[in-house]
Amino acid sequence: MGKNLLSKKLQFYIFQKNYIWLSLSLIITSCLNIPVWSQTKNNKTQIIVNPQVIQDKVTLRVKVTKNNKLQSNLKAQDFSLYVDCKSEDVKDCEPINLEDWRNPKQSTPLPTKIVVLLDLSGSMKELDKGGKPKLQGAIDAIKQFTQVLAVRGGDTQMVIVPFSDKSQYTNCEDDPVTTEALNRFAPANSQQHQQDIDKLQTELTRELFYKRAKTNNPKFIRPIDIESRICGETNLYQSLANTISFLGNLNQKTENNNQSINAKDENSNQNQPKLHIVLLSDGFNTVPFPERSEICDPSNFEKLKTDYLQPYIGKITIHTVGYGRTPKELGSDPDYSQVLRGESAECTDIKKFTNEKIREQFKSELVDQKHLQQIAELTRGINEFSGNSQEIAQRFQDILDTIIGEYQMTYIQKDADTADQHNVRVIVQSIGSEKASYSMPFVFQVPSHVRVWTIFIFIIAPLGLSILLIYLLGEEIKKQAL
């Protein structure tokens, strides 16, 4: 009989132990935070990634643009945040108080990759409105761009890729945009960028030396064994197409990698780098796509738009910088006005010039402002245009501010005791922006009074009951032993 009692006691002990562990498991499970994300977009006041939720703190990254340019001078009081405002008119709702707010210069940018595409055609050796070689103005702008990015860029990588096509030219080095040329991303403070800039500077200095030598001595002959890079045609469309394809493949690989790490983690785009192209050109596309023969054929741009630009809208942003005289200024130039009669210059005007020297001069000065603008607008980038180096440098800084500039703000969600869905809206009234709406879950710890009752019901009460039963069982064993 003693053995039976001992066996029953052991069985009861095992049951009690398993019950306690089951209770603990239920508590842990009930406290797990499993977020479910969804979002919408607004192109003016934009929450650029999924809100980050840590316990009851919610952090938003917001970009405010006007005509696609960053508005960087806003203050904390210019922002109003509304959570779960069911009314269309936010005046019926109370704004959320911000716990922390940072302007674009204070916030840390998200991971970003930037390709700087630099036109290296022969016309870049010519002087701009300020009397400086256009390539020199471009080099100075990119150098300043890189220096500022090294300080403010955070986890930003970039690569400088010159492009040109030697076409029918001899003694001219080709600069095709290849995967090898593009796949050289390095941090903004890397010496690689300075080396690339120094190389361009050396080649420009050499070209200017040969140009002066030829001017001073018409019989001067350039050394045959020294090829030039600053020559050739402007293969703008093909270079841009190759860059888009490369970044598109990079974007797809990153998405696949995030999905393989955790297919259920919809917050994985926090690690997805932003992709930007900064394109500087002083001309127009003079190299048609392989299946097309005419440089002015509109189907060249249509192919670029349909096959390369449109498929990556929202994934790759392209900023364009035109460097030179506007088509309107060319149309009014005395050298061309007799043919153009003051009208804005365009590609099809090339054939109107019968004088070959004037025709080639016009071709080297024509900048395709229209299509550069369309490329930027279609991909939600910035389009800039200028004829002197100082303005070009400032335009590059404007683009940089837009790429890495974002407002960062944190607030506390009160009285949230479950992982329900919540909507947050950001409104910037000072520039008349439209409302930006996002849906997000807030995942919080269970409130303290609920946790107390949970612990009492699932741990303390069962444990107390178990102790009582063990005590009673022990007393019963003592009685039977007497």
PDB file of N, CA and C in Angstrom, residues 391-460:
ATOM      1  N   GLU A 391      26.521  77.139 -60.281  1.00  0.00           N
ATOM      2  CA  GLU A 391      25.136  76.685 -60.171  1.00  0.00           C
ATOM      3  C   GLU A 391      25.053  75.166 -60.264  1.00  0.00           C
ATOM      4  N   ILE A 392      25.909  74.552 -61.087  1.00  0.00           N
ATOM      5  CA  ILE A 392      25.918  73.094 -61.193  1.00  0.00           C
ATOM      6  C   ILE A 392      26.266  72.477 -59.848  1.00  0.00           C
ATOM      7  N   ALA A 393      27.247  73.031 -59.157  1.00  0.00           N
ATOM      8  CA  ALA A 393      27.634  72.517 -57.840  1.00  0.00           C
ATOM      9  C   ALA A 393      26.474  72.627 -56.857  1.00  0.00           C
ATOM     10  N   GLN A 394      25.750  73.748 -56.894  1.00  0.00           N
ATOM     11  CA  GLN A 394      24.609  73.922 -55.998  1.00  0.00           C
ATOM     12  C   GLN A 394      23.487  72.964 -56.352  1.00  0.00           C
ATOM     13  N   ARG A 395      23.277  72.712 -57.634  1.00  0.00           N
ATOM     14  CA  ARG A 395      22.233  71.766 -58.047  1.00  0.00           C
ATOM     15  C   ARG A 395      22.540  70.358 -57.533  1.00  0.00           C
ATOM     16  N   PHE A 396      23.810  69.997 -57.547  1.00  0.00           N
ATOM     17  CA  PHE A 396      24.196  68.701 -57.001  1.00  0.00           C
ATOM     18  C   PHE A 396      23.903  68.626 -55.503  1.00  0.00           C
ATOM     19  N   GLN A 397      24.100  69.723 -54.799  1.00  0.00           N
ATOM     20  CA  GLN A 397      23.808  69.730 -53.365  1.00  0.00           C
ATOM     21  C   GLN A 397      22.306  69.621 -53.109  1.00  0.00           C
ATOM     22  N   ASP A 398      21.508  70.262 -53.952  1.00  0.00           N
ATOM     23  CA  ASP A 398      20.048  70.146 -53.828  1.00  0.00           C
ATOM     24  C   ASP A 398      19.611  68.690 -54.009  1.00  0.00           C
ATOM     25  N   ILE A 399      20.217  68.033 -54.978  1.00  0.00           N
ATOM     26  CA  ILE A 399      19.889  66.626 -55.218  1.00  0.00           C
ATOM     27  C   ILE A 399      20.315  65.771 -54.030  1.00  0.00           C
ATOM     28  N   LEU A 400      21.504  66.029 -53.509  1.00  0.00           N
ATOM     29  CA  LEU A 400      21.989  65.266 -52.352  1.00  0.00           C
ATOM     30  C   LEU A 400      21.062  65.429 -51.156  1.00  0.00           C
ATOM     31  N   ASP A 401      20.612  66.665 -50.903  1.00  0.00           N
ATOM     32  CA  ASP A 401      19.690  66.902 -49.789  1.00  0.00           C
ATOM     33  C   ASP A 401      18.414  66.082 -49.957  1.00  0.00           C
ATOM     34  N   THR A 402      17.940  65.987 -51.187  1.00  0.00           N
ATOM     35  CA  THR A 402      16.714  65.235 -51.439  1.00  0.00           C
ATOM     36  C   THR A 402      16.934  63.733 -51.277  1.00  0.00           C
ATOM     37  N   ILE A 403      18.103  63.250 -51.658  1.00  0.00           N
ATOM     38  CA  ILE A 403      18.388  61.816 -51.575  1.00  0.00           C
ATOM     39  C   ILE A 403      18.474  61.350 -50.123  1.00  0.00           C
ATOM     40  N   ILE A 404      19.253  62.060 -49.313  1.00  0.00           N
ATOM     41  CA  ILE A 404      19.508  61.585 -47.952  1.00  0.00           C
ATOM     42  C   ILE A 404      18.719  62.348 -46.891  1.00  0.00           C
ATOM     43  N   GLY A 405      17.976  63.377 -47.310  1.00  0.00           N
ATOM     44  CA  GLY A 405      17.270  64.199 -46.333  1.00  0.00           C
ATOM     45  C   GLY A 405      15.919  63.622 -45.944  1.00  0.00           C
ATOM     46  N   GLU A 406      15.702  63.452 -44.664  1.00  0.00           N
ATOM     47  CA  GLU A 406      14.416  62.965 -44.176  1.00  0.00           C
ATOM     48  C   GLU A 406      14.233  63.404 -42.723  1.00  0.00           C
ATOM     49  N   TYR A 407      13.009  63.659 -42.370  1.00  0.00           N
ATOM     50  CA  TYR A 407      12.685  64.016 -40.988  1.00  0.00           C
ATOM     51  C   TYR A 407      12.413  62.739 -40.200  1.00  0.00           C
ATOM     52  N   GLN A 408      12.867  62.738 -38.973  1.00  0.00           N
ATOM     53  CA  GLN A 408      12.681  61.564 -38.112  1.00  0.00           C
ATOM     54  C   GLN A 408      11.946  62.000 -36.857  1.00  0.00           C
ATOM     55  N   MET A 409      10.872  61.312 -36.523  1.00  0.00           N
ATOM     56  CA  MET A 409      10.068  61.696 -35.373  1.00  0.00           C
ATOM     57  C   MET A 409       9.564  60.466 -34.631  1.00  0.00           C
ATOM     58  N   THR A 410       9.494  60.606 -33.302  1.00  0.00           N
ATOM     59  CA  THR A 410       9.084  59.493 -32.440  1.00  0.00           C
ATOM     60  C   THR A 410       7.984  59.958 -31.498  1.00  0.00           C
ATOM     61  N   TYR A 411       6.988  59.107 -31.301  1.00  0.00           N
ATOM     62  CA  TYR A 411       5.925  59.399 -30.358  1.00  0.00           C
ATOM     63  C   TYR A 411       5.540  58.120 -29.623  1.00  0.00           C
ATOM     64  N   ILE A 412       4.796  58.285 -28.519  1.00  0.00           N
ATOM     65  CA  ILE A 412       4.359  57.152 -27.703  1.00  0.00           C
ATOM     66  C   ILE A 412       2.865  56.941 -27.918  1.00  0.00           C
ATOM     67  N   GLN A 413       2.509  55.710 -28.230  1.00  0.00           N
ATOM     68  CA  GLN A 413       1.098  55.358 -28.377  1.00  0.00           C
ATOM     69  C   GLN A 413       0.539  54.984 -27.005  1.00  0.00           C
ATOM     70  N   LYS A 414      -0.422  55.755 -26.546  1.00  0.00           N
ATOM     71  CA  LYS A 414      -0.983  55.541 -25.211  1.00  0.00           C
ATOM     72  C   LYS A 414      -2.197  54.621 -25.259  1.00  0.00           C
ATOM     73  N   ASP A 415      -2.439  53.966 -24.139  1.00  0.00           N
ATOM     74  CA  ASP A 415      -3.648  53.139 -23.940  1.00  0.00           C
ATOM     75  C   ASP A 415      -3.812  52.099 -25.047  1.00  0.00           C
ATOM     76  N   ALA A 416      -2.732  51.495 -25.434  1.00  0.00           N
ATOM     77  CA  ALA A 416      -2.808  50.426 -26.445  1.00  0.00           C
ATOM     78  C   ALA A 416      -2.429  49.127 -25.769  1.00  0.00           C
ATOM     79  N   ASP A 417      -3.394  48.260 -25.579  1.00  0.00           N
ATOM     80  CA  ASP A 417      -3.122  47.039 -24.829  1.00  0.00           C
ATOM     81  C   ASP A 417      -3.203  45.787 -25.693  1.00  0.00           C
ATOM     82  N   THR A 418      -3.361  45.943 -26.995  1.00  0.00           N
ATOM     83  CA  THR A 418      -3.357  44.784 -27.883  1.00  0.00           C
ATOM     84  C   THR A 418      -2.568  45.131 -29.133  1.00  0.00           C
ATOM     85  N   ALA A 419      -2.377  44.151 -30.005  1.00  0.00           N
ATOM     86  CA  ALA A 419      -1.652  44.371 -31.251  1.00  0.00           C
ATOM     87  C   ALA A 419      -2.619  44.731 -32.376  1.00  0.00           C
ATOM     88  N   ASP A 420      -3.515  45.642 -32.107  1.00  0.00           N
ATOM     89  CA  ASP A 420      -4.505  46.058 -33.100  1.00  0.00           C
ATOM     90  C   ASP A 420      -3.848  46.898 -34.197  1.00  0.00           C
ATOM     91  N   GLN A 421      -4.560  47.035 -35.284  1.00  0.00           N
ATOM     92  CA  GLN A 421      -4.116  47.907 -36.371  1.00  0.00           C
ATOM     93  C   GLN A 421      -4.408  49.358 -36.001  1.00  0.00           C
ATOM     94  N   HIS A 422      -3.459  50.229 -36.331  1.00  0.00           N
ATOM     95  CA  HIS A 422      -3.635  51.663 -36.101  1.00  0.00           C
ATOM     96  C   HIS A 422      -3.201  52.407 -37.350  1.00  0.00           C
ATOM     97  N   ASN A 423      -3.820  53.536 -37.597  1.00  0.00           N
ATOM     98  CA  ASN A 423      -3.480  54.371 -38.753  1.00  0.00           C
ATOM     99  C   ASN A 423      -2.798  55.641 -38.275  1.00  0.00           C
ATOM    100  N   VAL A 424      -1.714  55.997 -38.928  1.00  0.00           N
ATOM    101  CA  VAL A 424      -1.027  57.249 -38.598  1.00  0.00           C
ATOM    102  C   VAL A 424      -0.989  58.114 -39.843  1.00  0.00           C
ATOM    103  N   ARG A 425      -1.286  59.372 -39.669  1.00  0.00           N
ATOM    104  CA  ARG A 425      -1.296  60.322 -40.781  1.00  0.00           C
ATOM    105  C   ARG A 425      -0.388  61.487 -40.435  1.00  0.00           C
ATOM    106  N   VAL A 426       0.376  61.924 -41.414  1.00  0.00           N
ATOM    107  CA  VAL A 426       1.286  63.048 -41.227  1.00  0.00           C
ATOM    108  C   VAL A 426       0.845  64.178 -42.142  1.00  0.00           C
ATOM    109  N   ILE A 427       0.666  65.347 -41.575  1.00  0.00           N
ATOM    110  CA  ILE A 427       0.244  66.507 -42.356  1.00  0.00           C
ATOM    111  C   ILE A 427       1.209  67.653 -42.098  1.00  0.00           C
ATOM    112  N   VAL A 428       1.710  68.233 -43.175  1.00  0.00           N
ATOM    113  CA  VAL A 428       2.595  69.391 -43.073  1.00  0.00           C
ATOM    114  C   VAL A 428       1.843  70.587 -43.661  1.00  0.00           C
ATOM    115  N   GLN A 429       1.319  71.381 -42.789  1.00  0.00           N
ATOM    116  CA  GLN A 429       0.432  72.465 -43.224  1.00  0.00           C
ATOM    117  C   GLN A 429       1.201  73.656 -43.773  1.00  0.00           C
ATOM    118  N   SER A 430       2.449  73.811 -43.355  1.00  0.00           N
ATOM    119  CA  SER A 430       3.179  75.021 -43.720  1.00  0.00           C
ATOM    120  C   SER A 430       3.443  75.122 -45.215  1.00  0.00           C
ATOM    121  N   ILE A 431       3.468  74.016 -45.934  1.00  0.00           N
ATOM    122  CA  ILE A 431       3.668  74.084 -47.382  1.00  0.00           C
ATOM    123  C   ILE A 431       2.448  73.538 -48.129  1.00  0.00           C
ATOM    124  N   GLY A 432       1.332  73.366 -47.438  1.00  0.00           N
ATOM    125  CA  GLY A 432       0.105  72.947 -48.078  1.00  0.00           C
ATOM    126  C   GLY A 432       0.157  71.551 -48.655  1.00  0.00           C
ATOM    127  N   SER A 433       0.917  70.672 -48.038  1.00  0.00           N
ATOM    128  CA  SER A 433       1.031  69.312 -48.574  1.00  0.00           C
ATOM    129  C   SER A 433      -0.262  68.534 -48.394  1.00  0.00           C
ATOM    130  N   GLU A 434      -0.490  67.590 -49.289  1.00  0.00           N
ATOM    131  CA  GLU A 434      -1.607  66.677 -49.110  1.00  0.00           C
ATOM    132  C   GLU A 434      -1.298  65.736 -47.955  1.00  0.00           C
ATOM    133  N   LYS A 435      -2.353  65.108 -47.440  1.00  0.00           N
ATOM    134  CA  LYS A 435      -2.182  64.208 -46.309  1.00  0.00           C
ATOM    135  C   LYS A 435      -1.477  62.928 -46.743  1.00  0.00           C
ATOM    136  N   ALA A 436      -0.602  62.435 -45.890  1.00  0.00           N
ATOM    137  CA  ALA A 436       0.048  61.141 -46.138  1.00  0.00           C
ATOM    138  C   ALA A 436      -0.541  60.134 -45.173  1.00  0.00           C
ATOM    139  N   SER A 437      -1.047  59.042 -45.691  1.00  0.00           N
ATOM    140  CA  SER A 437      -1.741  58.064 -44.855  1.00  0.00           C
ATOM    141  C   SER A 437      -1.018  56.728 -44.871  1.00  0.00           C
ATOM    142  N   TYR A 438      -0.817  56.151 -43.697  1.00  0.00           N
ATOM    143  CA  TYR A 438      -0.200  54.828 -43.566  1.00  0.00           C
ATOM    144  C   TYR A 438      -0.979  54.007 -42.563  1.00  0.00           C
ATOM    145  N   SER A 439      -1.016  52.716 -42.788  1.00  0.00           N
ATOM    146  CA  SER A 439      -1.600  51.801 -41.824  1.00  0.00           C
ATOM    147  C   SER A 439      -0.482  51.010 -41.180  1.00  0.00           C
ATOM    148  N   MET A 440      -0.527  50.864 -39.900  1.00  0.00           N
ATOM    149  CA  MET A 440       0.516  50.141 -39.186  1.00  0.00           C
ATOM    150  C   MET A 440      -0.049  49.546 -37.916  1.00  0.00           C
ATOM    151  N   PRO A 441       0.508  48.445 -37.451  1.00  0.00           N
ATOM    152  CA  PRO A 441       0.099  47.900 -36.165  1.00  0.00           C
ATOM    153  C   PRO A 441       0.977  48.452 -35.073  1.00  0.00           C
ATOM    154  N   PHE A 442       0.415  48.636 -33.931  1.00  0.00           N
ATOM    155  CA  PHE A 442       1.218  48.959 -32.767  1.00  0.00           C
ATOM    156  C   PHE A 442       1.250  47.724 -31.881  1.00  0.00           C
ATOM    157  N   VAL A 443       2.447  47.306 -31.529  1.00  0.00           N
ATOM    158  CA  VAL A 443       2.595  46.096 -30.728  1.00  0.00           C
ATOM    159  C   VAL A 443       3.147  46.500 -29.378  1.00  0.00           C
ATOM    160  N   PHE A 444       2.389  46.219 -28.345  1.00  0.00           N
ATOM    161  CA  PHE A 444       2.771  46.699 -27.017  1.00  0.00           C
ATOM    162  C   PHE A 444       2.782  45.564 -26.005  1.00  0.00           C
ATOM    163  N   GLN A 445       3.409  45.847 -24.862  1.00  0.00           N
ATOM    164  CA  GLN A 445       3.350  44.924 -23.750  1.00  0.00           C
ATOM    165  C   GLN A 445       1.940  44.939 -23.159  1.00  0.00           C
ATOM    166  N   VAL A 446       1.535  43.805 -22.600  1.00  0.00           N
ATOM    167  CA  VAL A 446       0.243  43.740 -21.931  1.00  0.00           C
ATOM    168  C   VAL A 446       0.267  44.677 -20.726  1.00  0.00           C
ATOM    169  N   PRO A 447      -0.774  45.478 -20.493  1.00  0.00           N
ATOM    170  CA  PRO A 447      -0.799  46.395 -19.358  1.00  0.00           C
ATOM    171  C   PRO A 447      -0.534  45.679 -18.034  1.00  0.00           C
ATOM    172  N   SER A 448      -0.019  46.433 -17.068  1.00  0.00           N
ATOM    173  CA  SER A 448       0.440  45.833 -15.811  1.00  0.00           C
ATOM    174  C   SER A 448      -0.674  45.127 -15.053  1.00  0.00           C
ATOM    175  N   HIS A 449      -1.885  45.707 -14.994  1.00  0.00           N
ATOM    176  CA  HIS A 449      -2.959  45.066 -14.224  1.00  0.00           C
ATOM    177  C   HIS A 449      -3.401  43.754 -14.863  1.00  0.00           C
ATOM    178  N   VAL A 450      -3.298  43.688 -16.214  1.00  0.00           N
ATOM    179  CA  VAL A 450      -3.637  42.438 -16.884  1.00  0.00           C
ATOM    180  C   VAL A 450      -2.567  41.397 -16.603  1.00  0.00           C
ATOM    181  N   ARG A 451      -1.283  41.838 -16.627  1.00  0.00           N
ATOM    182  CA  ARG A 451      -0.201  40.894 -16.347  1.00  0.00           C
ATOM    183  C   ARG A 451      -0.299  40.333 -14.928  1.00  0.00           C
ATOM    184  N   VAL A 452      -0.699  41.195 -13.959  1.00  0.00           N
ATOM    185  CA  VAL A 452      -0.820  40.728 -12.574  1.00  0.00           C
ATOM    186  C   VAL A 452      -1.860  39.629 -12.461  1.00  0.00           C
ATOM    187  N   TRP A 453      -3.034  39.854 -13.054  1.00  0.00           N
ATOM    188  CA  TRP A 453      -4.093  38.850 -12.998  1.00  0.00           C
ATOM    189  C   TRP A 453      -3.703  37.589 -13.762  1.00  0.00           C
ATOM    190  N   THR A 454      -2.995  37.781 -14.881  1.00  0.00           N
ATOM    191  CA  THR A 454      -2.546  36.611 -15.652  1.00  0.00           C
ATOM    192  C   THR A 454      -1.591  35.754 -14.830  1.00  0.00           C
ATOM    193  N   ILE A 455      -0.646  36.407 -14.171  1.00  0.00           N
ATOM    194  CA  ILE A 455       0.308  35.667 -13.335  1.00  0.00           C
ATOM    195  C   ILE A 455      -0.410  34.967 -12.188  1.00  0.00           C
ATOM    196  N   PHE A 456      -1.400  35.656 -11.588  1.00  0.00           N
ATOM    197  CA  PHE A 456      -2.123  35.052 -10.465  1.00  0.00           C
ATOM    198  C   PHE A 456      -2.899  33.817 -10.910  1.00  0.00           C
ATOM    199  N   ILE A 457      -3.603  33.948 -12.064  1.00  0.00           N
ATOM    200  CA  ILE A 457      -4.462  32.849 -12.517  1.00  0.00           C
ATOM    201  C   ILE A 457      -3.655  31.652 -12.986  1.00  0.00           C
ATOM    202  N   PHE A 458      -2.571  31.923 -13.738  1.00  0.00           N
ATOM    203  CA  PHE A 458      -1.858  30.819 -14.376  1.00  0.00           C
ATOM    204  C   PHE A 458      -0.655  30.317 -13.584  1.00  0.00           C
ATOM    205  N   ILE A 459      -0.184  31.070 -12.600  1.00  0.00           N
ATOM    206  CA  ILE A 459       0.997  30.620 -11.851  1.00  0.00           C
ATOM    207  C   ILE A 459       0.713  30.514 -10.358  1.00  0.00           C
ATOM    208  N   ILE A 460       0.344  31.650  -9.757  1.00  0.00           N
ATOM    209  CA  ILE A 460       0.224  31.662  -8.295  1.00  0.00           C
ATOM    210  C   ILE A 460      -0.898  30.748  -7.821  1.00  0.00           C
TER     211      ILE A 460
END
